[in-house]
mmCIF file of C-alpha atoms in Angstrom:
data_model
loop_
_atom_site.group_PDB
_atom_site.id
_atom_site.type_symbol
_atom_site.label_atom_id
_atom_site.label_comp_id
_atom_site.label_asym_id
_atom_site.label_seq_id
_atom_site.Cartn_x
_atom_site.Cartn_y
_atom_site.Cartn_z
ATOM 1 C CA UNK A 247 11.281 -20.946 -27.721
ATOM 2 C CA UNK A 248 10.836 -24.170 -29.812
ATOM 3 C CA UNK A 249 12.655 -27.385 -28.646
ATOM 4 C CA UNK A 250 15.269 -29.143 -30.488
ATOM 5 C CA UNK A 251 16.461 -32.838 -28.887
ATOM 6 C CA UNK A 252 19.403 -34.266 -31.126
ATOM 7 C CA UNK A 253 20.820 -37.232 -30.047
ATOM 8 C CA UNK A 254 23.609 -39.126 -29.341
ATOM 9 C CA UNK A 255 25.560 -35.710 -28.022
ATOM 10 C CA UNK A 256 28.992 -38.246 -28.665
ATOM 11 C CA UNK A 257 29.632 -40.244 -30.184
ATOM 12 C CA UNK A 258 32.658 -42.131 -30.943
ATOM 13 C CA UNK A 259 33.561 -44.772 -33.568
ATOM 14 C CA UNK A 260 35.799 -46.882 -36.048
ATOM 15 C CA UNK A 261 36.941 -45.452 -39.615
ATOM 16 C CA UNK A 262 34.708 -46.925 -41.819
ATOM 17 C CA UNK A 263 31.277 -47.300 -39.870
ATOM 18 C CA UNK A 264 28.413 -45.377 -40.140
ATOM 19 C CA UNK A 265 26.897 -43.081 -38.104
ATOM 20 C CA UNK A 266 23.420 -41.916 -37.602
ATOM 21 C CA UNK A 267 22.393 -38.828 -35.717
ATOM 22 C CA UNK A 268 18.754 -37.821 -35.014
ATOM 23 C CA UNK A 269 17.430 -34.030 -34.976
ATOM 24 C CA UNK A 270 13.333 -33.900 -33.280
ATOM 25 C CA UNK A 271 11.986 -31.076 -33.282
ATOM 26 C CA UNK A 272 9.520 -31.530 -30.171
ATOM 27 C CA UNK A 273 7.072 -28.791 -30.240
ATOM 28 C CA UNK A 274 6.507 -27.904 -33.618
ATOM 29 C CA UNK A 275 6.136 -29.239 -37.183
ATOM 30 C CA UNK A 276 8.850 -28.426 -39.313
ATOM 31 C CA UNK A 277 8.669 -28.249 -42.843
ATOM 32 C CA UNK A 278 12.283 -26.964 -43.126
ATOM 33 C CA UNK A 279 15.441 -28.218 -40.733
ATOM 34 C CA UNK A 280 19.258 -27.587 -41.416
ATOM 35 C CA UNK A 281 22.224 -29.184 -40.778
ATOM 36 C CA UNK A 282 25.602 -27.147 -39.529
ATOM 37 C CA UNK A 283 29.068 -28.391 -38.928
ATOM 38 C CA UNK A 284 31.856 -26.698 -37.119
ATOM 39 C CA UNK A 285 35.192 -27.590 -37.116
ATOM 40 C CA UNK A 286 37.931 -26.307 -34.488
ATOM 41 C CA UNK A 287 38.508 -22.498 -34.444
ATOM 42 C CA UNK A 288 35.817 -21.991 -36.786
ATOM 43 C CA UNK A 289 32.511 -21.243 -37.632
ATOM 44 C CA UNK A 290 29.115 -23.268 -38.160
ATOM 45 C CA UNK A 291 29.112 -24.066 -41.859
ATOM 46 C CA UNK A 292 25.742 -24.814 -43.569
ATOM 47 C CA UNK A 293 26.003 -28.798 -45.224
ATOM 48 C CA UNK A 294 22.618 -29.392 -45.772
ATOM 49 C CA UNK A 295 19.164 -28.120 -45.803
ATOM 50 C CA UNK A 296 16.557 -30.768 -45.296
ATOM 51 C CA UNK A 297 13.135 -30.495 -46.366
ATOM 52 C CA UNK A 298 10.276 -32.505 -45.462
ATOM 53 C CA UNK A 299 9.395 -35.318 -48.288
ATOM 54 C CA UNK A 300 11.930 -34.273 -50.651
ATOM 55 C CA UNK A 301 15.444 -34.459 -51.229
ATOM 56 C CA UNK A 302 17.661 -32.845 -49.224
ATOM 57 C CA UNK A 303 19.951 -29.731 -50.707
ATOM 58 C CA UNK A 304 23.121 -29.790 -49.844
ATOM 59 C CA UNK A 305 25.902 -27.157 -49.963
ATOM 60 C CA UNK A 306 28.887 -26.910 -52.376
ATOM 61 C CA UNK A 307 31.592 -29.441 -50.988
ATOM 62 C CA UNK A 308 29.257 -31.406 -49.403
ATOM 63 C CA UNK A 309 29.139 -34.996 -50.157
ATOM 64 C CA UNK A 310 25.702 -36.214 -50.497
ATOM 65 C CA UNK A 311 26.337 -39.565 -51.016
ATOM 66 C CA UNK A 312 28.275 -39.320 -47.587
ATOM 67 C CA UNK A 313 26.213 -37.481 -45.799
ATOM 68 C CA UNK A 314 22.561 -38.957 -45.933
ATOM 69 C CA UNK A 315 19.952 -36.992 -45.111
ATOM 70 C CA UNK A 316 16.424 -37.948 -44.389
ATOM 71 C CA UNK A 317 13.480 -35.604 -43.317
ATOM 72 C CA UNK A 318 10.963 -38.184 -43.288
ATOM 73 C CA UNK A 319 8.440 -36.246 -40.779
ATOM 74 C CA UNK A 320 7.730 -33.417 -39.703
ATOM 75 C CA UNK A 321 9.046 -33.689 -36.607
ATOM 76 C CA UNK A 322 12.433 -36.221 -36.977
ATOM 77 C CA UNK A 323 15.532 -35.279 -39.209
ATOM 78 C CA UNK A 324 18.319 -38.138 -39.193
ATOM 79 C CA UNK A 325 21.736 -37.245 -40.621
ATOM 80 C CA UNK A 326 23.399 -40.601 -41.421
ATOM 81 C CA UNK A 327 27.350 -39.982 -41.774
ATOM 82 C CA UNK A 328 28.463 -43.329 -44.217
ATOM 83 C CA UNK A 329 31.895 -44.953 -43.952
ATOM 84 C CA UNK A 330 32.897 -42.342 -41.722
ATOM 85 C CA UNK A 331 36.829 -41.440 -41.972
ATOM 86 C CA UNK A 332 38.644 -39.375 -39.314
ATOM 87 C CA UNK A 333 38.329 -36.452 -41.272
ATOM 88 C CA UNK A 334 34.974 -36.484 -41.005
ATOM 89 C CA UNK A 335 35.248 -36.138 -36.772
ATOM 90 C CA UNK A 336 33.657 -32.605 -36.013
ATOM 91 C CA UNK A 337 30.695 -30.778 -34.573
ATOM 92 C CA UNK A 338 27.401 -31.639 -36.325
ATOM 93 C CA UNK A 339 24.009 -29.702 -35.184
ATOM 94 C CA UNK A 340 20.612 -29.634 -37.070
ATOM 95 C CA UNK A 341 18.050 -26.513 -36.664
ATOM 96 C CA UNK A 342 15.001 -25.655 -38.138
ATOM 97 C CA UNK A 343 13.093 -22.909 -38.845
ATOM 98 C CA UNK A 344 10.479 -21.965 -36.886
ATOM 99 C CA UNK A 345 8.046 -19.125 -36.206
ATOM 100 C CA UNK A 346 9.197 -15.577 -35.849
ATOM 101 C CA UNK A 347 11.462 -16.583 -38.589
ATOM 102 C CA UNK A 348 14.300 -17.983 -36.706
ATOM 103 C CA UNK A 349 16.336 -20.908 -36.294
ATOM 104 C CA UNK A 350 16.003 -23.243 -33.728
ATOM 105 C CA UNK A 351 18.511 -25.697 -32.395
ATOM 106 C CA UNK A 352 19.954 -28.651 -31.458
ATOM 107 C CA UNK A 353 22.918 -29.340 -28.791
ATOM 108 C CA UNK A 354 24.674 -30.455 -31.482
ATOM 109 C CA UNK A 355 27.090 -33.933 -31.778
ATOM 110 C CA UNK A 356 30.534 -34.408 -31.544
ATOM 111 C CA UNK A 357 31.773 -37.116 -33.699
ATOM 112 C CA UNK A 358 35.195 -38.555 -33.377
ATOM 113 C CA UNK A 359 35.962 -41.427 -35.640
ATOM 114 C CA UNK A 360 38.964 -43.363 -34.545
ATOM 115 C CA UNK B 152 36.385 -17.048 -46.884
ATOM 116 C CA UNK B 153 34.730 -15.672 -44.084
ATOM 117 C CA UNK B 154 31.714 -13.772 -44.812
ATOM 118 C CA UNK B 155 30.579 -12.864 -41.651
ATOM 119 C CA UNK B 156 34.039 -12.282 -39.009
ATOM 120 C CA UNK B 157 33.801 -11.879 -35.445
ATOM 121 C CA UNK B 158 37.222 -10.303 -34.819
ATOM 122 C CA UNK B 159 37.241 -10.062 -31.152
ATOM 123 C CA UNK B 160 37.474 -14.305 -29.667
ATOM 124 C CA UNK B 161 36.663 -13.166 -26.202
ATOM 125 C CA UNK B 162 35.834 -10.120 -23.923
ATOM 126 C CA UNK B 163 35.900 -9.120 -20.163
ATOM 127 C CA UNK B 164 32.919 -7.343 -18.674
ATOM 128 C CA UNK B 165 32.311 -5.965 -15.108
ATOM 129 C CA UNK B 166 28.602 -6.727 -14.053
ATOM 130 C CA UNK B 167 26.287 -3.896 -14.425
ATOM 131 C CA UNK B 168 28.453 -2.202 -17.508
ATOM 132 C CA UNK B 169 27.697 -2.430 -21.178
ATOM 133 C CA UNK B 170 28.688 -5.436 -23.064
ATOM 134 C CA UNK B 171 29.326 -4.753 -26.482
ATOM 135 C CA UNK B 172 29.561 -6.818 -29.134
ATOM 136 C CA UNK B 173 31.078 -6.731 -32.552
ATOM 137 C CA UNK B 174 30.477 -8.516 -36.024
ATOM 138 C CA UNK B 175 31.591 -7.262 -39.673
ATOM 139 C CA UNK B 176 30.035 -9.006 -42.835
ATOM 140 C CA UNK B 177 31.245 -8.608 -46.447
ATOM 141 C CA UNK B 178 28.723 -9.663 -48.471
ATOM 142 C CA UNK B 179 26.319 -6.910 -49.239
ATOM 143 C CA UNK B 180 23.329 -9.490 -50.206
ATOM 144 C CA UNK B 181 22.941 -9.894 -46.705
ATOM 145 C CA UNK B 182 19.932 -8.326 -45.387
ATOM 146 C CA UNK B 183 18.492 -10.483 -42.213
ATOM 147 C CA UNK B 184 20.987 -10.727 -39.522
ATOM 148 C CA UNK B 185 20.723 -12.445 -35.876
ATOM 149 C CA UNK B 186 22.542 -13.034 -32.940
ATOM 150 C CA UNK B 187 22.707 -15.809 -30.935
ATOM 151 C CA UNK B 188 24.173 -16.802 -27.145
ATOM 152 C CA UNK B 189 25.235 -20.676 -26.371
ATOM 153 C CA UNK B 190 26.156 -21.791 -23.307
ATOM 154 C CA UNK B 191 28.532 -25.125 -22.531
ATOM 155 C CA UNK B 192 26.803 -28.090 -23.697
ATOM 156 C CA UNK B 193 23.730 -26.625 -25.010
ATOM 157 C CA UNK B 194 22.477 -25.757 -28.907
ATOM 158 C CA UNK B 195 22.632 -21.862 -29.827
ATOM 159 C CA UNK B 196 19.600 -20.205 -28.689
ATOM 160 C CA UNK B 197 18.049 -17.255 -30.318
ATOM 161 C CA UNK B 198 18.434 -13.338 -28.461
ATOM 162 C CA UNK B 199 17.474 -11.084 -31.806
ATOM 163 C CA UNK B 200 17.249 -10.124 -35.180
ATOM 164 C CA UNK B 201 17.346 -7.174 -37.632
ATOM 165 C CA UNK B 202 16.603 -6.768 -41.076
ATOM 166 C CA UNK B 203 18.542 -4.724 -43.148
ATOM 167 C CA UNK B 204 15.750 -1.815 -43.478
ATOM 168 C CA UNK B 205 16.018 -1.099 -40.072
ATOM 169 C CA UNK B 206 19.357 0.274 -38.112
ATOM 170 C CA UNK B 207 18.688 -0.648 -34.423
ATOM 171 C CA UNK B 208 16.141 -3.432 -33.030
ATOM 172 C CA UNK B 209 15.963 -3.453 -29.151
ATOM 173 C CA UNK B 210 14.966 -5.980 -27.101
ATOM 174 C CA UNK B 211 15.169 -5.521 -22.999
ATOM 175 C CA UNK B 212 18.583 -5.304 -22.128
ATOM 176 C CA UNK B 213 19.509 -6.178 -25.763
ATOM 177 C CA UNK B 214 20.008 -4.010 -28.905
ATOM 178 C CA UNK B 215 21.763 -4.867 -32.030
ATOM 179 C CA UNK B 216 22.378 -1.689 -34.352
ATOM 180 C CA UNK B 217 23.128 -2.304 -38.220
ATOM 181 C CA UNK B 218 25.413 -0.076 -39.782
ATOM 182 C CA UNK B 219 24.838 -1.040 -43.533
ATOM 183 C CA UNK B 220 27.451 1.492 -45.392
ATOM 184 C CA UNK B 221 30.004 -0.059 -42.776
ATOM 185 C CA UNK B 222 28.756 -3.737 -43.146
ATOM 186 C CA UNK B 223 28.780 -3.598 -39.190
ATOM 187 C CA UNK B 224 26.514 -5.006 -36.632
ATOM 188 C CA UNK B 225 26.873 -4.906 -32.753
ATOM 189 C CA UNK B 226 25.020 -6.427 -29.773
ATOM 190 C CA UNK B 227 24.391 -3.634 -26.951
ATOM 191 C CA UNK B 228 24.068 -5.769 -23.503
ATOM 192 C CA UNK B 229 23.499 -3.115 -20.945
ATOM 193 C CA UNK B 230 23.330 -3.817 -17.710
ATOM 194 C CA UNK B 231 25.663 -7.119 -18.339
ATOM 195 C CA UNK B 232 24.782 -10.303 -15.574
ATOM 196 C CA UNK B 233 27.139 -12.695 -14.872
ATOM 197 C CA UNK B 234 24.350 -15.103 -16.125
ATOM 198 C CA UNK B 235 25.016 -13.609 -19.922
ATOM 199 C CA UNK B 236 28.604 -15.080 -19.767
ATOM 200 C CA UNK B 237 28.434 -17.266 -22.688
ATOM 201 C CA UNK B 238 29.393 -17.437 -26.338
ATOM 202 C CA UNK B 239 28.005 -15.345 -28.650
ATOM 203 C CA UNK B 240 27.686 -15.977 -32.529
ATOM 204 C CA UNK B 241 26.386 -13.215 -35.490
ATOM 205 C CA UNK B 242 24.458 -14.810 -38.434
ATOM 206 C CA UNK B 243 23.549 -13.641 -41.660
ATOM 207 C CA UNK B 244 21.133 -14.515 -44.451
ATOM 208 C CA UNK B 245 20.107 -12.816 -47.342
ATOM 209 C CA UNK B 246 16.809 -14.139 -48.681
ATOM 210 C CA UNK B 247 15.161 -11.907 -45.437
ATOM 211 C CA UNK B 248 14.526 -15.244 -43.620
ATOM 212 C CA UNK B 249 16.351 -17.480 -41.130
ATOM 213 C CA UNK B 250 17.371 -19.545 -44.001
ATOM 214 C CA UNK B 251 20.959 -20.455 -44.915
ATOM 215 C CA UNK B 252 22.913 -19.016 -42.352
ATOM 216 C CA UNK B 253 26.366 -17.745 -42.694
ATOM 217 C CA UNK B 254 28.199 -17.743 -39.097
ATOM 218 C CA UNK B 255 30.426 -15.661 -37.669
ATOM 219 C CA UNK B 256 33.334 -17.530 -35.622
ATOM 220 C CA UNK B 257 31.660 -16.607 -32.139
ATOM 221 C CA UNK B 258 32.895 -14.021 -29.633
ATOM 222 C CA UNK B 259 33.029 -15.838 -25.666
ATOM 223 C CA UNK B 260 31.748 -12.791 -23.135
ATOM 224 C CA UNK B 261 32.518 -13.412 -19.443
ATOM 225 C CA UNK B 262 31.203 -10.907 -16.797
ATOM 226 C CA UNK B 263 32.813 -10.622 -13.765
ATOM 227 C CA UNK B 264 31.369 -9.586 -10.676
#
């Protein structure tokens, strides 16, 4: 299957920072990535859907002013959390679609913001 | 609201039996469902898929079977390794692609030997 590197896989920070998190896709071009979060107990919820070039689309509830998103290449998707609050601490993973019409993934990155 | 429910958090399997797996949806747009297994540390990884004009897709030592009347899918794992021990998550779309999809809360399988 396709390979997914996202990176940092923690990270930890002040309320009020920002945080950037990178999604590479390492083995194929992808026009089309996503972005999931998953708080405790529950399930990965769709934020985002990032396409290449374009804006972003994000899903209802989802800040987009907080939540940057930029798909500048085919291959690198960076999800930029702004003025991060400790809300905002959970499990963020990006995918994209690939052949076979599936979605490949990241390892995901656990955010804490202090 | 959960769309897509995985009502059973964990389950216990001897090796060599069948693992089965269980995952009800409610929304009946859905109509391109997967299943994937993640181990510690590591991003979901893809096992299989069915679309909703088929009833079983089989795959090795994998099967899923859609049941659409009952809005019911299960995974089939048969003979179950302790190497499958992992967590196991149901997805759902329902443009018949891999986009946008709804997650089920994840079911954790451990096989014993």
């Amino acid at each position: 299957g396709a390979v997914v590197s996202q990176h940092p896989s923690r990270v930890i920070c002040k309320s009020g920072t920002s945080v950037k998190i990178e999604c590479r896709s390492l083995d194929f071009q992808a026009t089309t990535m996503f972005w999931y979060r998953q708080f405790p107990k529950q399930s990965l919820m769709l934020m985002a859907t990032s396409n290449e070039g374009s804006k972003a689309t994000y899903e209802q509830g989802v800040e987009k002013d907080k939540f940057l998103i930029n798909h500048a290449s085919l291959t690198l998707s960076t999800l930029t959390v702004t003025s991060a609050h400790p809300e905002d601490s959970s499990f963020y993973i990006c995918s994209f679609r690939g052949g076979g019409n599936i979605q490949y993934f990241g390892a995901g990155t656990r955010l804490s913001v202090l | 609201d959960q769309q897509v429910k995985q009502n059973s958090p964990s389950l216990s399997v001897q090796e060599g039996r069948i693992s089965i797996l269980n995952c009800d949806y409610t929304n009946s747009m859905f109509d391109y469902f997967l299943w994937y297994k993640k181990y510690p540390a590591e991003g979901p990884t893809f096992l299989i898929s069915i679309s909703s004009i088929k009833d079983k897709n089989e795959d090795g030592r994998f099967t899923v079977f859609l049941n659409k009347s009952a809005k019911h899918l299960s995974l089939h794992i048969v003979p179950s390794q302790p190497g499958d021990s992992a967590v196991y998550f149901c997805a759902a779309s329902w443009d018949g692609t891999a986009s946008k999809l709804t997650f089920g809360t994840g079911t954790r399988l451990q096989v014993t030997l």
